Tab-separated table of C-alpha atoms (C1' of nucleotides) in Angstrom:
chain	number	residue	atom	x	y	z
J	1	MET	CA	5.460	5.594	23.029
J	2	THR	CA	8.152	4.571	25.496
J	3	PRO	CA	11.355	6.609	25.653
J	4	LYS	CA	13.317	3.690	24.264
J	5	THR	CA	11.350	3.332	21.046
J	6	LYS	CA	10.764	7.054	20.616
J	7	ASN	CA	13.708	7.651	18.313
J	8	LYS	CA	13.437	4.481	16.314
J	9	LYS	CA	12.013	5.294	12.929
J	10	ILE	CA	9.655	2.919	11.248
J	11	PHE	CA	9.981	2.555	7.512
J	12	ALA	CA	7.876	0.999	4.807
J	13	ILE	CA	8.601	-2.705	4.504
J	14	LYS	CA	11.217	-3.728	1.969
J	15	GLY	CA	9.713	-4.049	-1.472
J	16	THR	CA	6.706	-1.867	-0.645
J	17	LYS	CA	6.275	1.815	-1.282
J	18	ASP	CA	3.936	4.712	-0.817
J	19	ILE	CA	2.090	6.057	-3.796
J	20	LEU	CA	2.050	9.799	-3.203
J	21	PRO	CA	-0.698	12.083	-4.514
J	22	GLN	CA	1.083	13.116	-7.694
J	23	GLU	CA	1.771	9.487	-8.532
J	24	ALA	CA	-1.695	8.386	-7.434
J	25	ARG	CA	-3.165	10.644	-10.098
J	26	LYS	CA	-1.507	8.416	-12.704
J	27	TRP	CA	-2.892	5.298	-11.110
J	28	GLN	CA	-6.381	6.753	-11.118
J	29	LYS	CA	-6.046	7.616	-14.759
J	30	VAL	CA	-4.834	4.155	-15.786
J	31	GLU	CA	-7.430	2.414	-13.673
J	32	SER	CA	-10.287	4.459	-15.061
J	33	VAL	CA	-9.248	4.000	-18.685
J	34	ALA	CA	-8.784	0.269	-18.165
J	35	LYS	CA	-12.161	-0.025	-16.485
J	36	ARG	CA	-13.897	1.842	-19.266
J	37	ILE	CA	-12.331	-0.312	-21.967
J	38	PHE	CA	-12.989	-3.602	-20.206
J	39	GLU	CA	-16.618	-2.736	-19.592
J	40	VAL	CA	-17.068	-1.973	-23.276
J	41	TYR	CA	-15.832	-5.484	-24.060
J	42	GLY	CA	-18.382	-6.929	-21.661
J	43	TYR	CA	-16.111	-7.516	-18.684
J	44	ARG	CA	-17.384	-7.018	-15.145
J	45	GLU	CA	-15.424	-6.364	-12.001
J	46	ILE	CA	-14.965	-9.130	-9.464
J	47	ARG	CA	-13.280	-8.647	-6.098
J	48	THR	CA	-11.992	-11.467	-3.962
J	49	PRO	CA	-10.215	-11.541	-0.590
J	50	ILE	CA	-6.613	-10.508	-0.363
J	51	PHE	CA	-5.689	-13.727	1.416
J	52	GLU	CA	-6.766	-17.283	0.815
J	53	ALA	CA	-6.095	-20.753	2.118
J	54	THR	CA	-2.475	-21.580	1.313
J	55	GLU	CA	-3.643	-24.750	-0.350
J	56	LEU	CA	-5.435	-22.759	-3.046
J	57	PHE	CA	-2.171	-21.496	-4.465
J	58	GLU	CA	-0.293	-24.722	-3.908
J	59	LYS	CA	-2.825	-26.436	-6.123
J	60	GLY	CA	-3.686	-23.606	-8.487
J	61	THR	CA	-0.375	-21.925	-9.089
J	62	GLY	CA	1.507	-25.191	-8.966
J	63	GLN	CA	3.786	-26.807	-6.415
J	64	THR	CA	6.752	-26.743	-8.767
J	65	THR	CA	6.637	-23.004	-9.421
J	66	ASP	CA	9.049	-20.601	-7.768
J	67	ILE	CA	6.063	-18.605	-6.601
J	68	VAL	CA	4.884	-21.436	-4.397
J	69	ILE	CA	8.284	-22.796	-3.479
J	70	LYS	CA	9.884	-19.600	-2.259
J	71	GLU	CA	7.835	-16.480	-2.817
J	72	MET	CA	4.640	-16.746	-0.807
J	73	TYR	CA	3.722	-14.641	2.191
J	74	THR	CA	2.302	-17.462	4.267
J	75	PHE	CA	1.281	-17.193	7.888
J	76	THR	CA	-0.804	-19.008	10.453
J	77	ASP	CA	-3.812	-17.216	11.870
J	78	LYS	CA	-5.030	-17.475	15.441
J	79	GLY	CA	-7.238	-20.373	14.499
J	80	GLY	CA	-4.256	-22.365	13.272
J	81	ARG	CA	-5.155	-22.040	9.572
J	82	SER	CA	-2.407	-21.595	7.031
J	83	LEU	CA	-3.192	-18.492	5.002
J	84	THR	CA	-1.339	-16.819	2.162
J	85	LEU	CA	-1.422	-13.293	0.789
J	86	ARG	CA	-2.300	-13.839	-2.840
J	87	PRO	CA	0.755	-14.004	-5.117
J	88	GLU	CA	-1.431	-14.005	-8.210
J	89	TYR	CA	-5.073	-13.714	-8.980
J	90	THR	CA	-6.299	-16.514	-11.201
J	91	PRO	CA	-6.698	-19.210	-8.521
J	92	SER	CA	-8.865	-16.860	-6.464
J	93	VAL	CA	-11.213	-16.199	-9.355
J	94	VAL	CA	-11.466	-19.872	-10.169
J	95	ARG	CA	-12.266	-20.565	-6.534
J	96	ALA	CA	-14.905	-17.832	-6.459
J	97	ILE	CA	-16.556	-19.136	-9.590
J	98	ILE	CA	-16.823	-22.650	-8.254
J	99	GLU	CA	-17.889	-21.522	-4.795
J	100	ASN	CA	-20.607	-19.212	-6.095
J	101	ARG	CA	-21.701	-21.560	-8.858
J	102	LEU	CA	-21.122	-18.840	-11.386
J	103	TYR	CA	-20.518	-21.488	-14.042
J	104	LEU	CA	-24.269	-22.094	-14.091
J	105	GLN	CA	-24.731	-18.679	-15.686
J	106	PRO	CA	-24.514	-18.176	-19.434
J	107	GLN	CA	-21.030	-18.475	-20.828
J	108	PRO	CA	-18.597	-17.122	-21.682
J	109	GLN	CA	-18.136	-14.990	-18.618
J	110	ARG	CA	-15.752	-12.096	-18.527
J	111	PHE	CA	-14.193	-10.663	-15.396
J	112	TYR	CA	-11.701	-7.999	-14.551
J	113	PHE	CA	-9.945	-7.141	-11.371
J	114	MET	CA	-7.393	-4.665	-9.997
J	115	GLY	CA	-5.469	-4.908	-6.780
J	116	PRO	CA	-2.302	-5.734	-4.868
J	117	MET	CA	-0.392	-9.017	-5.032
J	118	PHE	CA	2.397	-10.197	-2.756
J	119	ARG	CA	5.539	-12.086	-3.558
J	120	TYR	CA	8.558	-12.500	-1.336
J	121	ASP	CA	11.107	-11.731	-4.032
J	122	LYS	CA	14.232	-9.660	-3.810
J	123	PRO	CA	13.178	-6.218	-5.026
J	124	GLN	CA	14.709	-4.659	-8.101
J	125	LYS	CA	13.621	-2.391	-10.911
J	126	GLY	CA	10.025	-3.206	-11.793
J	127	ARG	CA	9.723	-5.800	-9.076
J	128	TYR	CA	8.226	-5.272	-5.659
J	129	ARG	CA	6.993	-7.434	-2.839
J	130	GLN	CA	3.662	-5.718	-2.888
J	131	PHE	CA	2.806	-4.946	-6.479
J	132	HIS	CA	-0.401	-4.344	-8.350
J	133	GLN	CA	-2.025	-6.063	-11.234
J	134	ILE	CA	-4.918	-5.528	-13.510
J	135	ASP	CA	-6.240	-8.947	-14.414
J	136	ILE	CA	-8.871	-10.133	-16.801
J	137	GLU	CA	-10.222	-13.655	-17.195
J	138	VAL	CA	-12.694	-15.271	-19.568
J	139	PHE	CA	-14.308	-18.589	-18.768
J	140	GLY	CA	-16.108	-20.997	-21.024
J	141	GLU	CA	-14.942	-19.963	-24.459
J	142	LYS	CA	-12.823	-22.393	-26.423
J	143	ASP	CA	-12.726	-20.469	-29.667
J	144	PRO	CA	-9.288	-19.000	-30.401
J	145	ALA	CA	-11.062	-15.796	-31.386
J	146	ILE	CA	-11.342	-15.022	-27.689
J	147	ASP	CA	-7.584	-15.434	-27.334
J	148	ALA	CA	-7.202	-12.798	-30.023
J	149	GLU	CA	-9.909	-10.624	-28.485
J	150	ILE	CA	-8.096	-10.236	-25.210
J	151	VAL	CA	-4.824	-9.467	-26.963
J	152	GLU	CA	-6.622	-6.865	-29.014
J	153	MET	CA	-8.248	-5.433	-25.899
J	154	ALA	CA	-4.864	-5.166	-24.187
J	155	ALA	CA	-3.414	-3.527	-27.278
J	156	ARG	CA	-6.236	-1.008	-27.182
J	157	LEU	CA	-5.474	-0.121	-23.592
J	158	PHE	CA	-1.833	0.459	-24.487
J	159	LYS	CA	-2.801	2.542	-27.445
J	160	GLU	CA	-5.295	4.717	-25.564
J	161	LEU	CA	-2.647	5.534	-23.022
J	162	ASN	CA	-0.085	6.265	-25.738
J	163	VAL	CA	2.278	3.499	-24.767
J	164	VAL	CA	4.667	2.859	-27.612
J	165	ASP	CA	7.799	0.741	-27.921
J	166	VAL	CA	5.887	-2.334	-26.927
J	167	GLU	CA	6.287	-5.643	-28.651
J	168	ILE	CA	3.667	-8.362	-28.590
J	169	LEU	CA	5.049	-11.883	-28.384
J	170	VAL	CA	2.855	-14.902	-28.945
J	171	ASN	CA	3.368	-18.629	-28.753
J	172	SER	CA	1.609	-21.875	-28.079
J	173	VAL	CA	2.816	-24.066	-25.261
J	174	GLY	CA	0.720	-27.023	-26.353
J	175	CYS	CA	-1.525	-29.115	-24.173
J	176	ARG	CA	-1.211	-32.129	-21.919
J	177	ASN	CA	-1.082	-34.338	-25.002
J	178	CYS	CA	1.593	-32.700	-27.090
J	179	ARG	CA	3.760	-30.952	-24.520
J	180	PRO	CA	5.210	-34.025	-22.763
J	181	PRO	CA	6.629	-35.586	-25.948
J	182	TYR	CA	8.069	-32.220	-26.911
J	183	LEU	CA	9.742	-31.808	-23.548
J	184	GLU	CA	11.217	-35.270	-23.925
J	185	GLU	CA	12.668	-34.365	-27.269
J	186	LEU	CA	13.977	-31.079	-25.887
J	187	ARG	CA	15.682	-32.844	-23.013
J	188	ARG	CA	17.217	-35.362	-25.369
J	189	LYS	CA	18.555	-32.641	-27.632
J	190	ALA	CA	19.827	-30.512	-24.742
J	191	GLY	CA	21.478	-33.624	-23.335
J	192	GLU	CA	23.694	-33.804	-26.400
J	193	TYR	CA	25.174	-30.414	-25.560
J	194	ILE	CA	25.129	-30.783	-21.825
J	195	GLY	CA	28.845	-30.191	-21.429
J	196	GLN	CA	28.721	-26.858	-23.214
J	197	LEU	CA	25.770	-25.405	-21.325
J	198	CYS	CA	26.199	-23.189	-18.281
J	199	ALA	CA	25.613	-24.635	-14.844
J	200	ASP	CA	22.186	-23.083	-14.642
J	201	CYS	CA	21.090	-24.584	-17.908
J	202	GLN	CA	22.441	-27.994	-17.029
J	203	ARG	CA	20.098	-27.883	-14.098
J	204	LYS	CA	17.246	-26.663	-16.274
J	205	VAL	CA	17.608	-29.666	-18.579
J	206	VAL	CA	16.123	-31.674	-15.757
J	207	THR	CA	13.831	-29.191	-14.039
J	208	ASN	CA	12.444	-27.034	-16.828
J	209	PRO	CA	14.101	-27.389	-20.240
J	210	LEU	CA	11.966	-24.621	-21.744
J	211	ARG	CA	13.821	-22.128	-19.577
J	212	ILE	CA	17.075	-22.799	-21.416
J	213	PHE	CA	15.689	-20.638	-24.181
J	214	ASP	CA	15.880	-17.446	-22.198
J	215	CYS	CA	19.318	-17.973	-20.732
J	216	LYS	CA	21.477	-14.893	-21.126
J	217	VAL	CA	24.758	-16.733	-21.590
J	218	GLU	CA	25.650	-16.356	-25.235
J	219	LEU	CA	26.823	-19.894	-25.828
J	220	CYS	CA	23.648	-21.353	-24.331
J	221	ASN	CA	21.641	-19.001	-26.447
J	222	GLU	CA	23.482	-20.058	-29.559
J	223	ILE	CA	23.148	-23.745	-28.828
J	224	SER	CA	19.473	-23.492	-27.971
J	225	ARG	CA	18.781	-22.020	-31.378
J	226	SER	CA	19.222	-25.457	-32.851
J	227	PHE	CA	16.755	-26.987	-30.415
J	228	PRO	CA	13.329	-28.020	-31.659
J	229	ASN	CA	10.492	-25.513	-31.372
J	230	ILE	CA	7.275	-26.468	-29.659
J	231	ILE	CA	5.383	-25.021	-32.594
J	232	ASP	CA	6.591	-27.971	-34.661
J	233	TYR	CA	5.394	-30.493	-32.104
J	234	LEU	CA	1.855	-29.261	-31.540
J	235	CYS	CA	-0.911	-31.795	-31.902
J	236	PRO	CA	-3.443	-31.112	-34.666
J	237	GLU	CA	-5.880	-29.509	-32.241
J	238	CYS	CA	-3.316	-27.148	-30.762
J	239	GLU	CA	-1.869	-26.337	-34.138
J	240	GLU	CA	-5.293	-25.469	-35.490
J	241	HIS	CA	-5.992	-23.357	-32.425
J	242	PHE	CA	-2.753	-21.449	-32.787
J	243	SER	CA	-3.115	-20.745	-36.482
J	244	ARG	CA	-6.671	-19.522	-36.046
J	245	PHE	CA	-5.536	-17.345	-33.142
J	246	CYS	CA	-2.890	-15.779	-35.366
J	247	SER	CA	-5.241	-15.177	-38.222
J	248	CYS	CA	-7.660	-13.372	-35.898
J	249	LEU	CA	-4.814	-11.130	-34.810
J	250	ASP	CA	-4.097	-10.483	-38.472
J	251	LEU	CA	-7.726	-9.615	-38.968
J	252	TYR	CA	-7.474	-6.996	-36.231
J	253	GLY	CA	-4.262	-5.679	-37.722
J	254	ILE	CA	-2.314	-6.430	-34.540
J	255	LYS	CA	1.422	-6.604	-35.044
J	256	TYR	CA	2.995	-9.490	-33.206
J	257	THR	CA	6.005	-11.747	-33.217
J	258	VAL	CA	5.755	-15.488	-32.912
J	259	GLU	CA	8.291	-16.320	-30.254
J	260	PRO	CA	8.693	-20.076	-29.907
J	261	ARG	CA	10.967	-19.457	-26.944
J	262	LEU	CA	8.231	-17.704	-25.001
J	263	VAL	CA	7.344	-19.807	-22.002
J	264	ARG	CA	5.189	-18.555	-19.229
J	265	GLY	CA	6.376	-19.491	-15.802
J	266	LEU	CA	3.220	-20.932	-14.390
J	267	ASP	CA	2.372	-24.600	-14.631
J	268	TYR	CA	-1.205	-24.270	-15.684
J	269	TYR	CA	-0.878	-22.679	-19.103
J	270	THR	CA	-2.031	-24.553	-22.195
J	271	LYS	CA	-2.078	-23.567	-25.851
J	272	THR	CA	-1.929	-19.797	-26.241
J	273	ALA	CA	0.700	-17.804	-24.362
J	274	PHE	CA	1.531	-14.165	-24.937
J	275	GLU	CA	3.479	-11.310	-23.479
J	276	PHE	CA	3.764	-7.571	-24.007
J	277	VAL	CA	7.336	-6.436	-23.493
J	278	SER	CA	8.739	-2.928	-23.332
J	279	SER	CA	12.262	-1.931	-24.231
J	280	LYS	CA	12.147	0.768	-21.555
J	281	LEU	CA	11.895	-1.421	-18.507
J	282	GLY	CA	15.318	-2.884	-17.780
J	283	ALA	CA	15.676	-6.556	-16.984
J	284	GLN	CA	12.043	-7.048	-15.987
J	285	ASP	CA	10.586	-6.106	-19.320
J	286	ALA	CA	7.256	-7.952	-19.348
J	287	VAL	CA	4.431	-5.473	-18.791
J	288	LEU	CA	1.652	-7.915	-19.431
J	289	GLY	CA	1.526	-11.668	-19.685
J	290	GLY	CA	-1.213	-14.142	-20.179
J	291	GLY	CA	-2.480	-17.278	-21.741
J	292	ARG	CA	-4.970	-20.072	-21.747
J	293	TYR	CA	-5.521	-22.534	-18.909
J	294	ASP	CA	-8.021	-25.094	-20.063
J	295	ASP	CA	-7.506	-27.625	-17.300
J	296	MET	CA	-7.452	-25.500	-14.207
J	297	MET	CA	-11.135	-25.378	-13.320
J	298	LYS	CA	-11.394	-29.121	-13.511
J	299	ALA	CA	-8.256	-29.575	-11.461
J	300	PHE	CA	-10.034	-27.684	-8.706
J	301	GLY	CA	-12.910	-30.048	-8.669
J	302	GLY	CA	-15.076	-27.733	-10.726
J	303	PRO	CA	-16.730	-28.384	-14.056
J	304	GLU	CA	-14.670	-28.739	-17.197
J	305	ILE	CA	-14.631	-25.111	-18.204
J	306	CYS	CA	-11.714	-23.570	-20.025
J	307	GLY	CA	-10.195	-20.247	-19.084
J	308	ILE	CA	-7.969	-17.595	-20.523
J	309	GLY	CA	-6.690	-14.306	-19.200
J	310	PHE	CA	-3.852	-11.925	-18.681
J	311	ALA	CA	-2.217	-10.021	-15.889
J	312	MET	CA	-0.735	-6.607	-16.303
J	313	GLY	CA	1.832	-5.252	-13.849
J	314	LEU	CA	0.644	-1.780	-12.912
J	315	GLU	CA	3.969	-0.475	-11.594
J	316	ARG	CA	5.620	-1.510	-14.823
J	317	PHE	CA	2.815	-0.264	-16.995
J	318	ILE	CA	2.597	3.132	-15.325
J	319	SER	CA	6.333	3.584	-15.697
J	320	VAL	CA	5.971	3.433	-19.495
J	321	VAL	CA	2.795	5.504	-19.815
J	322	PRO	CA	3.507	9.114	-20.793
J	323	PHE	CA	1.478	11.481	-18.603
J	324	GLU	CA	0.717	15.115	-19.148
J	325	GLU	CA	0.977	17.159	-16.034
J	326	LYS	CA	-2.504	18.080	-14.959
J	327	LYS	CA	-3.019	21.777	-14.238
J	328	GLU	CA	-4.555	22.623	-10.927
J	329	ASP	CA	-7.987	24.142	-11.162
J	330	PHE	CA	-9.056	25.451	-7.797
J	331	LEU	CA	-10.007	28.614	-6.001
J	332	TYR	CA	-8.084	29.922	-3.006
J	333	LEU	CA	-10.204	31.898	-0.619
J	334	ALA	CA	-8.300	34.698	1.096
J	335	HIS	CA	-9.861	36.488	4.016
J	336	MET	CA	-8.999	39.309	6.430
J	337	GLY	CA	-10.510	39.687	9.833
J	338	ASP	CA	-12.734	37.525	11.947
J	339	ARG	CA	-16.055	38.370	10.307
J	340	ALA	CA	-14.593	37.828	6.870
J	341	LYS	CA	-13.200	34.485	7.905
J	342	LYS	CA	-16.641	33.276	8.949
J	343	ALA	CA	-18.192	34.622	5.784
J	344	GLY	CA	-15.395	32.932	3.851
J	345	MET	CA	-16.073	29.586	5.452
J	346	GLU	CA	-19.697	29.809	4.427
J	347	LEU	CA	-18.724	30.854	0.924
J	348	ALA	CA	-16.297	27.946	0.646
J	349	ARG	CA	-19.015	25.553	1.661
J	350	PHE	CA	-21.321	27.031	-0.941
J	351	LEU	CA	-18.736	26.737	-3.699
J	352	ARG	CA	-17.854	23.146	-2.818
J	353	GLN	CA	-21.502	22.223	-2.970
J	354	LYS	CA	-21.479	23.566	-6.496
J	355	GLY	CA	-18.525	21.337	-7.309
J	356	ILE	CA	-15.846	23.971	-7.229
J	357	GLU	CA	-12.580	22.957	-5.605
J	358	CYS	CA	-11.895	25.465	-2.896
J	359	LEU	CA	-9.125	26.021	-0.358
J	360	ILE	CA	-9.402	28.346	2.602
J	361	GLU	CA	-6.682	29.381	5.003
J	362	TYR	CA	-7.544	28.976	8.673
J	363	LYS	CA	-4.503	30.749	10.044
J	364	GLU	CA	-4.545	34.533	10.192
J	365	ARG	CA	-2.201	35.728	7.473
J	366	SER	CA	-1.700	38.936	5.576
J	367	LEU	CA	-3.429	39.223	2.234
J	368	LYS	CA	-0.078	39.314	0.545
J	369	ASN	CA	0.906	36.144	2.262
J	370	GLN	CA	-2.302	34.422	1.287
J	371	ILE	CA	-2.021	35.366	-2.348
J	372	SER	CA	1.579	34.285	-2.370
J	373	ARG	CA	0.556	30.923	-1.000
J	374	ALA	CA	-2.229	30.643	-3.528
J	375	ASN	CA	0.341	31.218	-6.211
J	376	LYS	CA	2.675	28.560	-4.883
J	377	LEU	CA	-0.120	26.066	-4.593
J	378	GLY	CA	-1.075	26.738	-8.188
J	379	ALA	CA	-4.518	28.222	-7.598
J	380	LYS	CA	-6.353	29.330	-10.679
J	381	TRP	CA	-8.442	31.882	-8.785
J	382	VAL	CA	-8.211	33.832	-5.568
J	383	LEU	CA	-11.383	35.092	-3.977
J	384	ILE	CA	-10.689	38.025	-1.688
J	385	VAL	CA	-13.028	38.348	1.251
J	386	GLY	CA	-12.450	41.362	3.482
J	387	GLU	CA	-14.681	43.378	5.769
J	388	GLU	CA	-15.663	45.641	2.912
J	389	GLU	CA	-16.641	42.796	0.602
J	390	VAL	CA	-18.730	41.136	3.275
J	391	LYS	CA	-20.538	44.384	3.884
J	392	LYS	CA	-21.266	44.916	0.204
J	393	GLY	CA	-21.927	41.302	-0.662
J	394	ARG	CA	-19.561	41.753	-3.566
J	395	TYR	CA	-16.175	40.029	-3.640
J	396	GLN	CA	-12.922	40.464	-5.476
J	397	LEU	CA	-12.180	37.560	-7.799
J	398	LYS	CA	-8.616	37.475	-9.039
J	399	ASN	CA	-7.506	35.439	-12.009
J	400	MET	CA	-4.005	34.253	-11.118
J	401	ALA	CA	-2.851	33.726	-14.674
J	402	THR	CA	-3.739	37.216	-15.912
J	403	GLY	CA	-3.694	39.070	-12.625
J	404	LEU	CA	-6.994	40.694	-13.542
J	405	GLN	CA	-9.618	41.200	-10.916
J	406	GLU	CA	-13.360	41.652	-11.019
J	407	GLU	CA	-16.064	42.228	-8.490
J	408	ILE	CA	-18.716	39.486	-8.312
J	409	THR	CA	-21.549	38.356	-6.105
J	410	LYS	CA	-21.992	34.942	-4.582
J	411	GLU	CA	-24.689	34.098	-7.100
J	412	GLU	CA	-22.441	34.893	-10.036
J	413	MET	CA	-19.618	32.651	-8.833
J	414	PRO	CA	-20.657	29.206	-10.097
J	415	SER	CA	-21.229	30.302	-13.669
J	416	ILE	CA	-17.920	32.149	-13.859
J	417	LEU	CA	-15.840	29.578	-12.014
J	418	LEU	CA	-17.223	26.548	-13.786
J	419	ALA	CA	-16.959	28.108	-17.244
D	1	G	C1'	18.797	-17.027	-1.502
D	2	U	C1'	23.603	-15.133	-4.519
D	3	G	C1'	26.482	-10.885	-6.443
D	4	A	C1'	27.792	-5.687	-7.313
D	5	G	C1'	27.249	-0.384	-6.445
D	6	C	C1'	25.630	3.469	-3.185
D	7	G	C1'	24.113	5.808	2.008
D	8	U	C1'	26.204	13.732	4.224
D	9	A	C1'	19.736	18.929	5.405
D	10	G	C1'	13.023	17.689	2.533
D	11	C	C1'	15.736	17.329	-2.765
D	12	U	C1'	20.545	17.638	-5.735
D	13	C	C1'	25.346	17.565	-4.211
D	14	A	C1'	30.298	19.743	-1.702
D	15	A	C1'	33.956	19.053	2.319
D	16	C	C1'	42.312	18.630	-0.228
D	17	A	C1'	46.054	13.496	1.701
D	18	G	C1'	42.410	11.895	8.262
D	19	G	C1'	42.691	18.272	11.017
D	20	U	C1'	38.741	23.754	14.284
D	21	U	C1'	32.115	24.874	14.922
D	22	A	C1'	30.157	19.679	8.210
D	23	G	C1'	28.858	23.806	3.646
D	24	A	C1'	26.113	25.436	-1.047
D	25	G	C1'	21.977	25.586	-4.479
D	26	C	C1'	16.829	24.497	-4.706
D	27	A	C1'	12.591	23.961	-1.485
D	28	C	C1'	10.433	25.680	3.360
D	29	C	C1'	9.259	29.768	7.116
D	30	G	C1'	9.623	35.047	8.181
D	31	G	C1'	10.887	40.276	7.045
D	32	A	C1'	11.755	44.538	3.615
D	33	C	C1'	5.963	45.305	1.574
D	34	U	C1'	-0.203	45.859	7.878
D	35	G	C1'	-5.705	44.929	1.140
D	36	U	C1'	-2.741	42.087	-3.720
D	37	G	C1'	1.374	36.584	-6.081
D	38	G	C1'	5.711	35.357	-9.282
D	39	A	C1'	11.448	39.072	-9.285
D	40	U	C1'	15.189	40.992	-5.853
D	41	C	C1'	17.508	41.679	-1.125
D	42	C	C1'	17.927	40.322	4.132
D	43	G	C1'	17.176	36.854	7.930
D	44	G	C1'	15.523	31.998	10.172
D	45	A	C1'	14.801	26.976	10.824
D	46	G	C1'	16.530	22.425	9.329
D	47	G	C1'	22.126	17.149	10.291
D	48	U	C1'	22.680	11.381	16.024
D	49	C	C1'	27.397	12.522	8.281
D	50	G	C1'	22.273	5.210	7.993
D	51	G	C1'	23.587	2.477	12.899
D	52	G	C1'	27.359	-0.001	16.092
D	53	G	C1'	32.329	-1.075	17.083
D	54	G	C1'	37.643	-0.366	15.948
D	55	U	C1'	42.407	2.331	14.373
D	56	U	C1'	44.189	7.434	15.645
D	57	C	C1'	46.222	12.984	19.534
D	58	G	C1'	42.074	13.667	16.020
D	59	A	C1'	37.243	9.938	11.632
D	60	G	C1'	32.047	12.350	7.335
D	61	A	C1'	36.616	10.210	5.208
D	62	C	C1'	40.432	4.412	6.949
D	63	C	C1'	39.096	-1.010	8.862
D	64	C	C1'	35.264	-4.627	10.618
D	65	C	C1'	30.149	-5.698	11.495
D	66	U	C1'	25.179	-4.385	10.666
D	67	C	C1'	20.850	-1.977	8.497
D	68	G	C1'	18.766	0.357	4.307
D	69	C	C1'	18.400	1.661	-0.873
D	70	U	C1'	19.558	0.554	-6.008
D	71	C	C1'	20.768	-2.684	-9.969
D	72	A	C1'	21.601	-7.611	-11.651
D	73	C	C1'	21.099	-13.267	-11.131
D	74	C	C1'	17.166	-17.053	-10.061
D	75	C	C1'	12.138	-16.191	-11.380
D	76	C	C1'	8.206	-13.271	-12.557
D	77	A	C1'	3.846	-8.580	-13.469
RNA sequence: GUGAGCGUAGCUCAACAGGUUAGAGCACCGGACUGUGGAUCCGGAGGUCGGGGGUUCGAGACCCCUCGCUCACCCCA
């Protein structure tokens, strides 16, 4: 380090943050529960690279989306290739499936994935530049029952982690046959009120009329209530799909709200769209969002295989999961004198082999000091190893909660400590 | 990218109207107590007041710039 840079502190990049041990515990918990549930539904983990060819997202996510237009971490590598840190996961999975010819295996295929995503957004509550998602995708199943299955699976995950105050919103965004005429009609209708809409919405009439529905300006909101709903414009196939989807949800006893104003931001969605929203999250209230994308695989030059999936924002999810504080359960090994220290090190090794979490102090400290530290660290047990104990082969085991102490041998330790 | 609010010790916050050497609680380290924790008492360490410039006899405070954080918009997980 040169003298000049010595004092300059380096901080985590804007929109990124460290997940410290206490917080990481929560992540581990959520990840393990999610994994267990997904596996039970027949999903298998798939891992793909963290960066891809920029083109993958331009084509897969859609050139008209904000993600591609202004939010991608794109850079050129030393070979002159344009690469992008993945802003979402679905295009990568689709790519992997085509590349590895996974579509030749029996369908449907179910995948899950967990990992970081990157979007160059301005950070705010529940939104980070590096954030994490748990994603699941199913390929090759057209039946709307699968749409309901993944909603039910997500609901189970929420329930197992005691997440309440979550509302499930569902909608159908139609397909390439029925959506264009609907959008036309929406534009026409919005055009009638153009003068009364806010500047943003006037722009949306042209760019993305569906977005007018979630404008926060009251007048826009009021006006848009009279606009046609996509539900009423669905083609027979989409309508059938949607009603069967809903009746499957009913069968599972899932409570949901049909929200005709629900539009997912990505270009590739068709038919089913859904979102889990929490009232506890502030402005960014969507914890989980997903839907069907029947045309994507084909658009990538793959076979005509439909897909459906969801993405859950882990930062957002974890912030609404209630966690019990986990009690520490470890043994602190206190020692006095050089011989005892060596004996203690061997004992610690023995205990760890047996699966007992064990801390040993390497600095010479008074017994009092060591026990005090053990207390602060939350040790459940203190094992006292002094010259006398080493000589006798019998050690003092102190229970920190009760303060009681007993004399035990090395052989007796595992059964007592693991009880 | 646009807008608003906030930056004083590891954390939470003080410091009148601009006035000496920027304080307190919690946390940390040590001692009282050399083989027994939590309580108490005593002591210690810890700060370029986010950074730079300006006004002033004098700036943590006032002005300008900048950086960072937070929240909101756009949009999304």
